[in-house]
PDB file of C-alpha atoms in Angstrom:
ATOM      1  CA  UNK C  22      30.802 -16.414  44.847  1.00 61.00           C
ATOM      2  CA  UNK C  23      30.808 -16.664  48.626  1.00 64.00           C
ATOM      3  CA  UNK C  24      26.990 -17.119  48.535  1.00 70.00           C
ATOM      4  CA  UNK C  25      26.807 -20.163  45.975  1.00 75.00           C
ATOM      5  CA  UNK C  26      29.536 -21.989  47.934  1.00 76.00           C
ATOM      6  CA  UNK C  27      27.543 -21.413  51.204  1.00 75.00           C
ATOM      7  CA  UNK C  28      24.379 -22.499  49.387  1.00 79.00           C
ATOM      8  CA  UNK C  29      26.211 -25.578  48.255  1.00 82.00           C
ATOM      9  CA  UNK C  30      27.553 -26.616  51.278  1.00 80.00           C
ATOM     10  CA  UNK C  31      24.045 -25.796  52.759  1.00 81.00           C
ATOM     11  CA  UNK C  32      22.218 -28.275  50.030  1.00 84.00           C
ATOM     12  CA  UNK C  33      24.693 -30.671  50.341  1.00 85.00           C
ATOM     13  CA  UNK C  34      24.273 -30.889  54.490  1.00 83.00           C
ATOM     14  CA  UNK C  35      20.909 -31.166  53.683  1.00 85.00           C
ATOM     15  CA  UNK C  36      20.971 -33.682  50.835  1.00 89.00           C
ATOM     16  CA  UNK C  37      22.998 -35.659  53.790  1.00 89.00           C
ATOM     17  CA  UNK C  38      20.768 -35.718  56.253  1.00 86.00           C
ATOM     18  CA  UNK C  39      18.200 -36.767  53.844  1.00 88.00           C
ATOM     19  CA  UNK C  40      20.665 -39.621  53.065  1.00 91.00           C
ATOM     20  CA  UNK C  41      20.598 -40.581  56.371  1.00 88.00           C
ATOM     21  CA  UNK C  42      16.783 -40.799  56.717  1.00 87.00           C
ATOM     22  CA  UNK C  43      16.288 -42.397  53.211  1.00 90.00           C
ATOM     23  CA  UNK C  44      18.849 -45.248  53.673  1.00 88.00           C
ATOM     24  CA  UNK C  45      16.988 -47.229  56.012  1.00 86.00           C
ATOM     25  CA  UNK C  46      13.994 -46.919  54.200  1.00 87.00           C
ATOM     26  CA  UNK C  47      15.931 -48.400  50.282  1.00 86.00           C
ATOM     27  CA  UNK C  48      15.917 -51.399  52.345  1.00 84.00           C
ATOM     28  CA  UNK C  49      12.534 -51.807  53.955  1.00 84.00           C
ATOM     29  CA  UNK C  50      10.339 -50.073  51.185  1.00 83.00           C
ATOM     30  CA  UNK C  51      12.929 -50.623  48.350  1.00 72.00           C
ATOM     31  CA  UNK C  52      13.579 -53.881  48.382  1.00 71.00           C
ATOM     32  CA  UNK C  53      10.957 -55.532  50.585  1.00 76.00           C
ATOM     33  CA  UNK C  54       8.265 -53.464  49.538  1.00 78.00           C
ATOM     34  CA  UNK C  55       7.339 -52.984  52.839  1.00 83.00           C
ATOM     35  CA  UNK C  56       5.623 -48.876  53.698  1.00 86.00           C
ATOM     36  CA  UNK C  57       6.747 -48.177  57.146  1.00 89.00           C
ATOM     37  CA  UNK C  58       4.868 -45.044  58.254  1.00 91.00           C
ATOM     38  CA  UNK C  59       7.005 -45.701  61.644  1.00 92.00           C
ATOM     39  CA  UNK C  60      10.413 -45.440  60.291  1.00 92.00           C
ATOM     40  CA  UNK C  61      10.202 -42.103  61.465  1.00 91.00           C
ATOM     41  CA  UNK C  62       9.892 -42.655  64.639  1.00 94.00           C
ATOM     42  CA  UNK C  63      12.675 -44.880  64.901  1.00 94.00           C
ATOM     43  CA  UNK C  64      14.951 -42.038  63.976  1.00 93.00           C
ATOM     44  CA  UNK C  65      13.238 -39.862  66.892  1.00 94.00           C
ATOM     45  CA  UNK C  66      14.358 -42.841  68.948  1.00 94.00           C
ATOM     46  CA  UNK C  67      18.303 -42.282  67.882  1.00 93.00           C
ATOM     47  CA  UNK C  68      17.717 -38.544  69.189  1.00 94.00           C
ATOM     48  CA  UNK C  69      16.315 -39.676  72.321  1.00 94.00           C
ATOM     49  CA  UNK C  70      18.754 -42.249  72.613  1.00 94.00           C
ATOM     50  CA  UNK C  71      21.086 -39.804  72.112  1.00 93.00           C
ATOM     51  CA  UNK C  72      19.542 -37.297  74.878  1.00 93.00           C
ATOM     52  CA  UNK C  73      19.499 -40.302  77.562  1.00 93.00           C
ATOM     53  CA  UNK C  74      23.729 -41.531  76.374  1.00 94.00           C
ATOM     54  CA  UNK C  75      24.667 -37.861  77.328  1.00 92.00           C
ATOM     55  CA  UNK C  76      22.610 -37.572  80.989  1.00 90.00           C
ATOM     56  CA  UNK C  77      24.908 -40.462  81.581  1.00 91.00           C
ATOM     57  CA  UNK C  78      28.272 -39.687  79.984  1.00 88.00           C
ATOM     58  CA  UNK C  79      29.177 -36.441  80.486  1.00 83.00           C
ATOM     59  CA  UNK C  80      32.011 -36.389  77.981  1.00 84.00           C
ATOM     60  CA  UNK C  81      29.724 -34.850  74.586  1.00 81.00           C
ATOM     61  CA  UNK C  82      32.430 -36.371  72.703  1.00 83.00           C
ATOM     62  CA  UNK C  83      32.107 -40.043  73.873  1.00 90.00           C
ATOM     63  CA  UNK C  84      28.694 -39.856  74.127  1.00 92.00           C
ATOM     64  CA  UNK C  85      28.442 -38.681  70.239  1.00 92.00           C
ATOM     65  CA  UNK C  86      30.123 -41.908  69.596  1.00 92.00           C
ATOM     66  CA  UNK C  87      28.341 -43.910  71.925  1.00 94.00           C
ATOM     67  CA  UNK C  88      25.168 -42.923  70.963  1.00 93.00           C
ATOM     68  CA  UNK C  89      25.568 -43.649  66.940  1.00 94.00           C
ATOM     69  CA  UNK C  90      26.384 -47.239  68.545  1.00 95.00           C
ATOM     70  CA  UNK C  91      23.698 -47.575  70.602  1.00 95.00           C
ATOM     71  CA  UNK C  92      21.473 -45.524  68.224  1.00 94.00           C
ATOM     72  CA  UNK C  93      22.184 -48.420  65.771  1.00 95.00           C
ATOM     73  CA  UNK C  94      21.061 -51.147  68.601  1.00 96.00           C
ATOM     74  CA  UNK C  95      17.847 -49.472  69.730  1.00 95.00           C
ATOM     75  CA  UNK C  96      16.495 -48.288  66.172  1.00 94.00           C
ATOM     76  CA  UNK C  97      17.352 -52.195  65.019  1.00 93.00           C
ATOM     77  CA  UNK C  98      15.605 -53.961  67.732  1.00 95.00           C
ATOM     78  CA  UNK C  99      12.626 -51.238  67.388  1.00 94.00           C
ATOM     79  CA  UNK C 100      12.650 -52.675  63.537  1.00 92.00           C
ATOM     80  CA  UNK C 101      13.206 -56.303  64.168  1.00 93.00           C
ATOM     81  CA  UNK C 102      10.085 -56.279  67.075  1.00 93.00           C
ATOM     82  CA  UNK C 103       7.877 -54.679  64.286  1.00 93.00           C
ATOM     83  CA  UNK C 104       8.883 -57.092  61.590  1.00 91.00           C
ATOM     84  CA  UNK C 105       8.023 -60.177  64.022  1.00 91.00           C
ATOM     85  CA  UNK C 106       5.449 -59.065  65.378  1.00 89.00           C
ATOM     86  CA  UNK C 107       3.062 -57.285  63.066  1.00 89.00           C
ATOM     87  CA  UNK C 108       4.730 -57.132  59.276  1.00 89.00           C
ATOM     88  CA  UNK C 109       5.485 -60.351  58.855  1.00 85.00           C
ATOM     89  CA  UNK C 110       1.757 -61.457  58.817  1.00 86.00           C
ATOM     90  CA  UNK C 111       1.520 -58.808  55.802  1.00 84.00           C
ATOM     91  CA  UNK C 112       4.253 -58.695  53.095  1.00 79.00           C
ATOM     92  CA  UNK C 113       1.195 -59.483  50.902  1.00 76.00           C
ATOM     93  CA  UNK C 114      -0.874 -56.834  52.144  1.00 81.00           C
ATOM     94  CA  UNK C 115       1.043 -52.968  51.349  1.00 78.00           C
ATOM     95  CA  UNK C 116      -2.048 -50.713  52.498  1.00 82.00           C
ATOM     96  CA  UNK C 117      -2.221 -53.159  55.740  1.00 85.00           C
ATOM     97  CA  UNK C 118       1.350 -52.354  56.591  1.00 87.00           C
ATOM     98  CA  UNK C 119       0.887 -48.866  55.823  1.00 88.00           C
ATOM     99  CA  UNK C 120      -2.108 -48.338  58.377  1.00 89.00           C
ATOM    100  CA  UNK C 121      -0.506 -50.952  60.930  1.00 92.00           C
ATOM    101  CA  UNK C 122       2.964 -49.247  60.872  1.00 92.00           C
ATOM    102  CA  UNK C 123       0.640 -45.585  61.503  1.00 92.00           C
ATOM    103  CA  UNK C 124      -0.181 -46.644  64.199  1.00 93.00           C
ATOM    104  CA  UNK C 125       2.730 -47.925  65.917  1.00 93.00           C
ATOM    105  CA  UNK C 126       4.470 -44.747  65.079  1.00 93.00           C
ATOM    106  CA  UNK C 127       1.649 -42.497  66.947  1.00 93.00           C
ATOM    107  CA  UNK C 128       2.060 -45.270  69.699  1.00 94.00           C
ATOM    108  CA  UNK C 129       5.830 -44.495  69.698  1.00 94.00           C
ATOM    109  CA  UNK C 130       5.497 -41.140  69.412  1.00 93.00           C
ATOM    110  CA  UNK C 131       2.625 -41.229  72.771  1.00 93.00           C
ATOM    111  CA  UNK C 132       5.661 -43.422  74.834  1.00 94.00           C
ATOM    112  CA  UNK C 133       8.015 -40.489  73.939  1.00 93.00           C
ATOM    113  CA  UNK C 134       5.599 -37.772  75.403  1.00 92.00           C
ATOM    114  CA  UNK C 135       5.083 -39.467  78.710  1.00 92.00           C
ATOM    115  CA  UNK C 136       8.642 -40.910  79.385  1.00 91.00           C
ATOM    116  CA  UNK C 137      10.633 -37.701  78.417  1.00 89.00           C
ATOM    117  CA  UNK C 138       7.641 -35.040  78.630  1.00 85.00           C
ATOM    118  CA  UNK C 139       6.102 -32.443  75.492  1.00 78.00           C
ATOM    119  CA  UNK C 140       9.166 -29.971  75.913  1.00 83.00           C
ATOM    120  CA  UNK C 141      11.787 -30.508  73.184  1.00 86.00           C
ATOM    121  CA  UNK C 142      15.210 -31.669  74.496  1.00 88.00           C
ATOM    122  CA  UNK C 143      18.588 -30.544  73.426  1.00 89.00           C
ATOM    123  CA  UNK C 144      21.731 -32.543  73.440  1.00 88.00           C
ATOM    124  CA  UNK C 145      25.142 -30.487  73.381  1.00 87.00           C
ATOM    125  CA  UNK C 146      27.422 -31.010  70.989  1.00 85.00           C
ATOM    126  CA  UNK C 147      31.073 -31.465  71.442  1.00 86.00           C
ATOM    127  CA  UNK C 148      33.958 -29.055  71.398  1.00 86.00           C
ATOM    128  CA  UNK C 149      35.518 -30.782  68.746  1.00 86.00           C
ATOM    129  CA  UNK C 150      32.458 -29.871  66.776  1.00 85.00           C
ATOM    130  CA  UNK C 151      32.078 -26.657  67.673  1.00 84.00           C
ATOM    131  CA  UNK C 152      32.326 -23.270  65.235  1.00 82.00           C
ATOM    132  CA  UNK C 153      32.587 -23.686  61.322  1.00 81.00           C
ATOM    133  CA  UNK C 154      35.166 -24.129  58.687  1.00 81.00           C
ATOM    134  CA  UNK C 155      36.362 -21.553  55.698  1.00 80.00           C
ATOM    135  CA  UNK C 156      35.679 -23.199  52.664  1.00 76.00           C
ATOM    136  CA  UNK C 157      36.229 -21.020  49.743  1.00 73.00           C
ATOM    137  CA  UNK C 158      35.310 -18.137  51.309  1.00 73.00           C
ATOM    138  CA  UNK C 159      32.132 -19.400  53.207  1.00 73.00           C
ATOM    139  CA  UNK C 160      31.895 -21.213  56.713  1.00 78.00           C
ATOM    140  CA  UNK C 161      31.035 -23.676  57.014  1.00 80.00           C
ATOM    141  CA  UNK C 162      29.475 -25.433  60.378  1.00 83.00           C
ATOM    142  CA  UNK C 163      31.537 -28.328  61.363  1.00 87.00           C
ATOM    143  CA  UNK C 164      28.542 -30.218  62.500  1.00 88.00           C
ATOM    144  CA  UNK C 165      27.459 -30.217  58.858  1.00 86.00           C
ATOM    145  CA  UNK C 166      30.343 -31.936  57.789  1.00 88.00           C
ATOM    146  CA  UNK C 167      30.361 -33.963  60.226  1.00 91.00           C
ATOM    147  CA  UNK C 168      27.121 -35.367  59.159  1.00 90.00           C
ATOM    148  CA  UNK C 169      28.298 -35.307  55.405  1.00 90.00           C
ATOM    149  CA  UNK C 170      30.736 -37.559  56.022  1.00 92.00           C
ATOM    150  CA  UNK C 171      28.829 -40.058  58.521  1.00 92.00           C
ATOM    151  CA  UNK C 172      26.252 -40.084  55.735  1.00 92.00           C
ATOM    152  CA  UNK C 173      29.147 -40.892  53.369  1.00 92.00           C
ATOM    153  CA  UNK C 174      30.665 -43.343  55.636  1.00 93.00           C
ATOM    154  CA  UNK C 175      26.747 -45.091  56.300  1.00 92.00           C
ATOM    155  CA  UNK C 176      26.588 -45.351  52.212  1.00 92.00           C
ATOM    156  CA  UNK C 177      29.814 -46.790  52.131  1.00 93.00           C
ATOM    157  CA  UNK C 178      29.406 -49.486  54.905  1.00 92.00           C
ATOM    158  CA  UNK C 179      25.915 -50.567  53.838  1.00 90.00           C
ATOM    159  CA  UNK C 180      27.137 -50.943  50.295  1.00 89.00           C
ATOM    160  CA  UNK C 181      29.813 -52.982  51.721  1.00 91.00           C
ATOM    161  CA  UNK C 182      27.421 -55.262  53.454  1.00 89.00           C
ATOM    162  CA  UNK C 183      25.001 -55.977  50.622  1.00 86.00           C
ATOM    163  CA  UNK C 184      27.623 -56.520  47.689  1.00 87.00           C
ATOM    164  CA  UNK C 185      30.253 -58.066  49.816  1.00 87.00           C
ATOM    165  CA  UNK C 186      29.001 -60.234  53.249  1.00 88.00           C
ATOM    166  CA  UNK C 187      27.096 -63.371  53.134  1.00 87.00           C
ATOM    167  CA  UNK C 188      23.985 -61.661  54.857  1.00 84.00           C
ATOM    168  CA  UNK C 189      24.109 -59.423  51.796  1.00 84.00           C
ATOM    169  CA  UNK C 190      23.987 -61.769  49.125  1.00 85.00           C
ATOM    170  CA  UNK C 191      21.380 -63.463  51.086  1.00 85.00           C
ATOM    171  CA  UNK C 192      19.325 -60.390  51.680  1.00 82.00           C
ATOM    172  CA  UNK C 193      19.984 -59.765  47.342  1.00 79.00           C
ATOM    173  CA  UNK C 194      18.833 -63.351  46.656  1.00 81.00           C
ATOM    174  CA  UNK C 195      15.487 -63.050  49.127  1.00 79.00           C
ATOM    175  CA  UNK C 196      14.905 -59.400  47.551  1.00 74.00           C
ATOM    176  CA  UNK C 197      14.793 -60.999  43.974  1.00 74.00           C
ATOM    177  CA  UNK C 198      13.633 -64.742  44.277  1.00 74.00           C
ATOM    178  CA  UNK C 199      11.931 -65.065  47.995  1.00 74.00           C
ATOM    179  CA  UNK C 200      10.531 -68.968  46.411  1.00 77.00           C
ATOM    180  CA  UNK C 201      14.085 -69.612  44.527  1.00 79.00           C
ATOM    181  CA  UNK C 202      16.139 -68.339  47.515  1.00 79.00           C
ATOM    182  CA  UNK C 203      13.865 -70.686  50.215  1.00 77.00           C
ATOM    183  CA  UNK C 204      14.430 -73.758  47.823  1.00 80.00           C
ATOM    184  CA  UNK C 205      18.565 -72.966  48.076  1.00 78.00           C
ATOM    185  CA  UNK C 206      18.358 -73.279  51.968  1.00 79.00           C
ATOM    186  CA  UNK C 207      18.628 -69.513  52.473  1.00 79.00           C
ATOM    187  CA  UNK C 208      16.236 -68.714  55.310  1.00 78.00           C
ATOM    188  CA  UNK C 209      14.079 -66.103  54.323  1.00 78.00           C
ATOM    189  CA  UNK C 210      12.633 -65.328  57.746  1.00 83.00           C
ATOM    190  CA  UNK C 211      16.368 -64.533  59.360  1.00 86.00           C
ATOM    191  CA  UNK C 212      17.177 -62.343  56.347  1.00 85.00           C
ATOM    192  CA  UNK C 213      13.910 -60.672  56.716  1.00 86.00           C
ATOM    193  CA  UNK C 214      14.603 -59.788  60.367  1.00 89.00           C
ATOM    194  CA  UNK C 215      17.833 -58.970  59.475  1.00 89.00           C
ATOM    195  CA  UNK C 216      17.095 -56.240  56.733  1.00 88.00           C
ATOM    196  CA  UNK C 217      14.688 -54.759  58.770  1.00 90.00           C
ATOM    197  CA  UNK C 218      17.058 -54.672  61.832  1.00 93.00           C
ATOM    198  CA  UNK C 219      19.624 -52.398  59.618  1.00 92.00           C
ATOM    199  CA  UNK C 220      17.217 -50.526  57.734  1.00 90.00           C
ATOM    200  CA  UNK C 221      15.983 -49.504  61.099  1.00 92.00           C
ATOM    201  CA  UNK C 222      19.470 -49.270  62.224  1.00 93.00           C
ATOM    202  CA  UNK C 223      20.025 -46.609  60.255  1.00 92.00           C
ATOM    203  CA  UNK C 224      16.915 -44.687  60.719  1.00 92.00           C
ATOM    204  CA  UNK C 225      18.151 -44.587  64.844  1.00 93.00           C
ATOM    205  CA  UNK C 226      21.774 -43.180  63.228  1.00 93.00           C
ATOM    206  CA  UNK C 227      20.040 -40.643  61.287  1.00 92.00           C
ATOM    207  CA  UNK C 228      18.269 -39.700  64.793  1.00 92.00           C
ATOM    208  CA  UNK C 229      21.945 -39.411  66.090  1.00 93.00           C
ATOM    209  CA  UNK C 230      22.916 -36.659  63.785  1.00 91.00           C
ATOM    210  CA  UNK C 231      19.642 -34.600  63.625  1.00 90.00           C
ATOM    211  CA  UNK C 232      20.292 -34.109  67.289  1.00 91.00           C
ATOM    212  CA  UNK C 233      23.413 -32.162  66.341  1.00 88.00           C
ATOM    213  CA  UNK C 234      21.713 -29.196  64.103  1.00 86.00           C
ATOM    214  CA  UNK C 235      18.262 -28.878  65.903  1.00 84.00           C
ATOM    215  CA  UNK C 236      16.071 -29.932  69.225  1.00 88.00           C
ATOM    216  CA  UNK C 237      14.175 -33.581  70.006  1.00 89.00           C
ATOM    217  CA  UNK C 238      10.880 -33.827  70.324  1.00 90.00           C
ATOM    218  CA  UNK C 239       8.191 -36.136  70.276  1.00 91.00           C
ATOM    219  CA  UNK C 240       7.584 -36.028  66.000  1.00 90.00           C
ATOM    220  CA  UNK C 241      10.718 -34.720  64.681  1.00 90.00           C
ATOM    221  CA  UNK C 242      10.872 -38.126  62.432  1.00 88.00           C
ATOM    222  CA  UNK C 243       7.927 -37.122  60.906  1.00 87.00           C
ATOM    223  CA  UNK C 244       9.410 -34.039  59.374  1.00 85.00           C
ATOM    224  CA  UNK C 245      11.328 -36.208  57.673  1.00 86.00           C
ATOM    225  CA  UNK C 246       9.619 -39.044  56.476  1.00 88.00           C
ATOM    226  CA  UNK C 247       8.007 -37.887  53.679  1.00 87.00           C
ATOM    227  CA  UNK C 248      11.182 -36.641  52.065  1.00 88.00           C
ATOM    228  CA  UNK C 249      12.888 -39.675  52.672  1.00 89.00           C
ATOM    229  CA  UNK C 250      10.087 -41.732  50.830  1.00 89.00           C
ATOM    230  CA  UNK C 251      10.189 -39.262  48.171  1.00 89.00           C
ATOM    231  CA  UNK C 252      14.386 -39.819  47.869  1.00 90.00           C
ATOM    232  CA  UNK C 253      13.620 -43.618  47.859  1.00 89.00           C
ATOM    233  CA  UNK C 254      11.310 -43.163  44.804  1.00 89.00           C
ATOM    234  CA  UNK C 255      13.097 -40.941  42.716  1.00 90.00           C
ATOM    235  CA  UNK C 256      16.720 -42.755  43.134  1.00 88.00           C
ATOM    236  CA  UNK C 257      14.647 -46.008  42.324  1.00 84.00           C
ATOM    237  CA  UNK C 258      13.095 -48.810  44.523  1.00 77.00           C
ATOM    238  CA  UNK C 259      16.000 -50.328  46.275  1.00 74.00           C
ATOM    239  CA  UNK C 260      18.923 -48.949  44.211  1.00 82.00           C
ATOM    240  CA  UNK C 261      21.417 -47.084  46.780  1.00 86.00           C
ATOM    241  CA  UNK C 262      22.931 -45.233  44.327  1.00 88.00           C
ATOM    242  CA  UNK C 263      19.975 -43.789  43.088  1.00 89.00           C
ATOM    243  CA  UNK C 264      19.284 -42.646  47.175  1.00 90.00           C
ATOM    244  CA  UNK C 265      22.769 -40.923  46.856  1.00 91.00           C
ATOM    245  CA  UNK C 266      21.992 -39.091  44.019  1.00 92.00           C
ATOM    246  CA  UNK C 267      17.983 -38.257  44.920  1.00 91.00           C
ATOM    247  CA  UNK C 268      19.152 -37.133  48.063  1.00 91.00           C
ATOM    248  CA  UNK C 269      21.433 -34.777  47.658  1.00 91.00           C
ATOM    249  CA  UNK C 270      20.092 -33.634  44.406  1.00 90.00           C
ATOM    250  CA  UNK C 271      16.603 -32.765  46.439  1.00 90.00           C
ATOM    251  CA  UNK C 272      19.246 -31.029  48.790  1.00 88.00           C
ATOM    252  CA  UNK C 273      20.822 -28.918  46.520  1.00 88.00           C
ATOM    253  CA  UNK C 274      17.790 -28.193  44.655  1.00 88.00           C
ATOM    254  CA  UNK C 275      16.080 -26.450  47.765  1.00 87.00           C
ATOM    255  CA  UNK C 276      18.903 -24.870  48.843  1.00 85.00           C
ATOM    256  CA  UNK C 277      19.305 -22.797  45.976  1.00 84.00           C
ATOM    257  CA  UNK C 278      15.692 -22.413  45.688  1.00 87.00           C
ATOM    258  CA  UNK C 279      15.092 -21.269  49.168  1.00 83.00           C
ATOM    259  CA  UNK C 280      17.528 -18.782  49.001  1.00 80.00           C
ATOM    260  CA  UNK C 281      15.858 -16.464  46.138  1.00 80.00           C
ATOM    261  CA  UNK C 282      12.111 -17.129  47.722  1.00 81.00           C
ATOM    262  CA  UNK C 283      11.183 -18.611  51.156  1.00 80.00           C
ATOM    263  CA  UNK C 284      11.420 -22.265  53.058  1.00 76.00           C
ATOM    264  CA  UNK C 285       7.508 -22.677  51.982  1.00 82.00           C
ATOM    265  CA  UNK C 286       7.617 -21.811  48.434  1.00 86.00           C
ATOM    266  CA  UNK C 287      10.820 -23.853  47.876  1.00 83.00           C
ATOM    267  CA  UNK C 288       9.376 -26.953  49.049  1.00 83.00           C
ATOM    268  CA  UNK C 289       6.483 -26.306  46.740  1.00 87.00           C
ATOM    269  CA  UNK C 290       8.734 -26.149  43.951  1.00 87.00           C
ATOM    270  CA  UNK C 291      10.423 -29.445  44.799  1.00 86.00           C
ATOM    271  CA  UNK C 292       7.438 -30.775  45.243  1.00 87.00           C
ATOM    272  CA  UNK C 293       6.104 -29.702  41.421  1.00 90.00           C
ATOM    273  CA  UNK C 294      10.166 -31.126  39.771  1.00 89.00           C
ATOM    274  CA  UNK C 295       9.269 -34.400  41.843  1.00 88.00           C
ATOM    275  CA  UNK C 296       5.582 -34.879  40.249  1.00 88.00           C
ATOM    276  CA  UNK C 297       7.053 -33.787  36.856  1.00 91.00           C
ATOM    277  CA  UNK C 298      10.077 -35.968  37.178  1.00 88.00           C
ATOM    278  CA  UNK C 299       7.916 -38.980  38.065  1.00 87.00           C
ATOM    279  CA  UNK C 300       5.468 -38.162  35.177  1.00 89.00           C
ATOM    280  CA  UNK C 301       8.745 -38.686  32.964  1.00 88.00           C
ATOM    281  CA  UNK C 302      10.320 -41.480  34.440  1.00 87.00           C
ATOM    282  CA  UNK C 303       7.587 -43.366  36.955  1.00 84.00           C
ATOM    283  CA  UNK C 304      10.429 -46.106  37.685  1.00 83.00           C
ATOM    284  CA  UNK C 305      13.228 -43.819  39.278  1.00 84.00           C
ATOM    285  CA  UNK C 306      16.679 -43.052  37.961  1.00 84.00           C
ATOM    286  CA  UNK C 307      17.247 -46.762  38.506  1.00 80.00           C
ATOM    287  CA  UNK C 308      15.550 -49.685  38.086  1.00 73.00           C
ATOM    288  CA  UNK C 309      16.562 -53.425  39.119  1.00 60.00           C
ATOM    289  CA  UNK C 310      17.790 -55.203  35.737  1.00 55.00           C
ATOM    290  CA  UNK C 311      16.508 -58.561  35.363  1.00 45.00           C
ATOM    291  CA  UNK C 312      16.281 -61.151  32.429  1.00 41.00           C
ATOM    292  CA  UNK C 313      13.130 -61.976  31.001  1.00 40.00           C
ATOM    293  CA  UNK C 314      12.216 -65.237  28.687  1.00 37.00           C
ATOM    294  CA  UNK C 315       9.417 -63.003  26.916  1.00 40.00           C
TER     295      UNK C 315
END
């Protein structure tokens, strides 16, 4: 019994750190269509963000929080700077974006090596955060939950923004009718900025809590990129929900898998109940209800 608790807590940390990587990416490549091969290196930029916040606070604890701030900032302005200056000339052109956004990410990743070196870097984590919890007769590490329940709290406020903030219905209303929205004065090219700048905003908050469970280095986005396209897909081009539910199902899944083989053949197995499951249902668990005249 103590096992499939500790495997569940174990999928579900992972599920949330998937969350955190995928969320970002429901609102640049779910709803604007838009494949960002550098949205991983926007979350290496919340780990480094997070590295350079602690050389300057001492306090872990402050920093933590300082950091998921600023982690915010820097991964948004990272997003907002690609948007203007390269994807906006290319909304009509995926595979452009795609091999544009490549590059900037190797770019990004080639500014990381020669400002903070090849060597991975290692933040501390606070005391607070320190040791696990008994939870049904497994521990559980505390750092874990604490990113379960940022990830939780990240659904909750970005949910908040779309259904309930004017920037949200805008964002909605660009998302679904780019011509109908421009015609009712909503500016498309502020709202374009704008979802980029919290998609990406996310990604750098994701960066935050990966430096809590491992080291930084130069391409740990890119271990998680893939995975967080994948969780995009399968919960259904931008529908949030569906990220919740891909992500932590993809979580659980390889925990429990992993645990009677190895890492390796686990993330083949995935990899074969994601083909299959897209074979079934191509368009996700959710899909964007609109009316049609036909």
């Amino acid at each position: 019994m103590d096992v499939v608790i500790g495997q569940l807590f174990t999928g579900l940390s992972l599920g949330s750190i998937l969350l955190l990587a995928a969320l970002g990416l429901s609102l640049t490549f779910g709803q604007m269509g838009v494949i960002n091969m550098a949205h991983g290196e926007f979350i290496m930029a919340g780990c480094y963000t997070t590295y350079v916040v602690q050389k300057v606070i001492s306090s872990a604890g402050v920093s933590l929080v300082v950091s998921l701030l600023i982690g915010f900032l820097v991964g948004g302005l990272l997003g907002a700077a690609l948007e203007m200056g390269l994807i906006r000339w290319m909304y009509d052109r995926p595979l452009d974006t795609l091999l544009v956004t490549f590059g900037v990410g190797l770019v990004l990743q080639q500014l990381a090596r020669d400002i903070f070196g090849a060597p991975a870097k290692n933040v501390i984590a606070p005391e607070w955060l320190s040791g696990g919890v008994t939870i049904l007769g497994a521990v559980v590490p505390k750092t874990r939950i604490f990113i379960l329940v940022l990830a939780v709290v990240a659904v909750i406020a970005l949910a908040a923004v779309l259904q309930a903030t004017p920037l949200g219905r805008r964002i909605r209303a660009v998302v679904q009718n780019r011509g109908l929205a421009e015609t009712s004065g909503v500016s498309s090219r502020f709202t374009d900025i704008s979802t980029f700048f919290i998609g990406s905003g996310l990604a750098g908050v994701a960066g935050v809590a990966l430096t809590l469970i491992g080291s930084t280095s130069p391409t740990i986005g890119q271990s998680y990129l893939i995975d967080a396209f994948l969780v995009v897909v399968i919960g259904g081009l931008g529908q949030i929900k569906g990220t919740v539910i891909a992500a932590f199902a993809l979580g659980l899944l390889n925990s429990y898998i992993e645990y009677s083989t190895t890492a390796s053949i686990a993330k083949v197995v995935v990899f074969v109940v994601i083909v299959i499951f897209l074979q079934v249902r191509p368009q996700g668990l959710f899909t964007v209800r609109t009316r049609s005249l036909a």
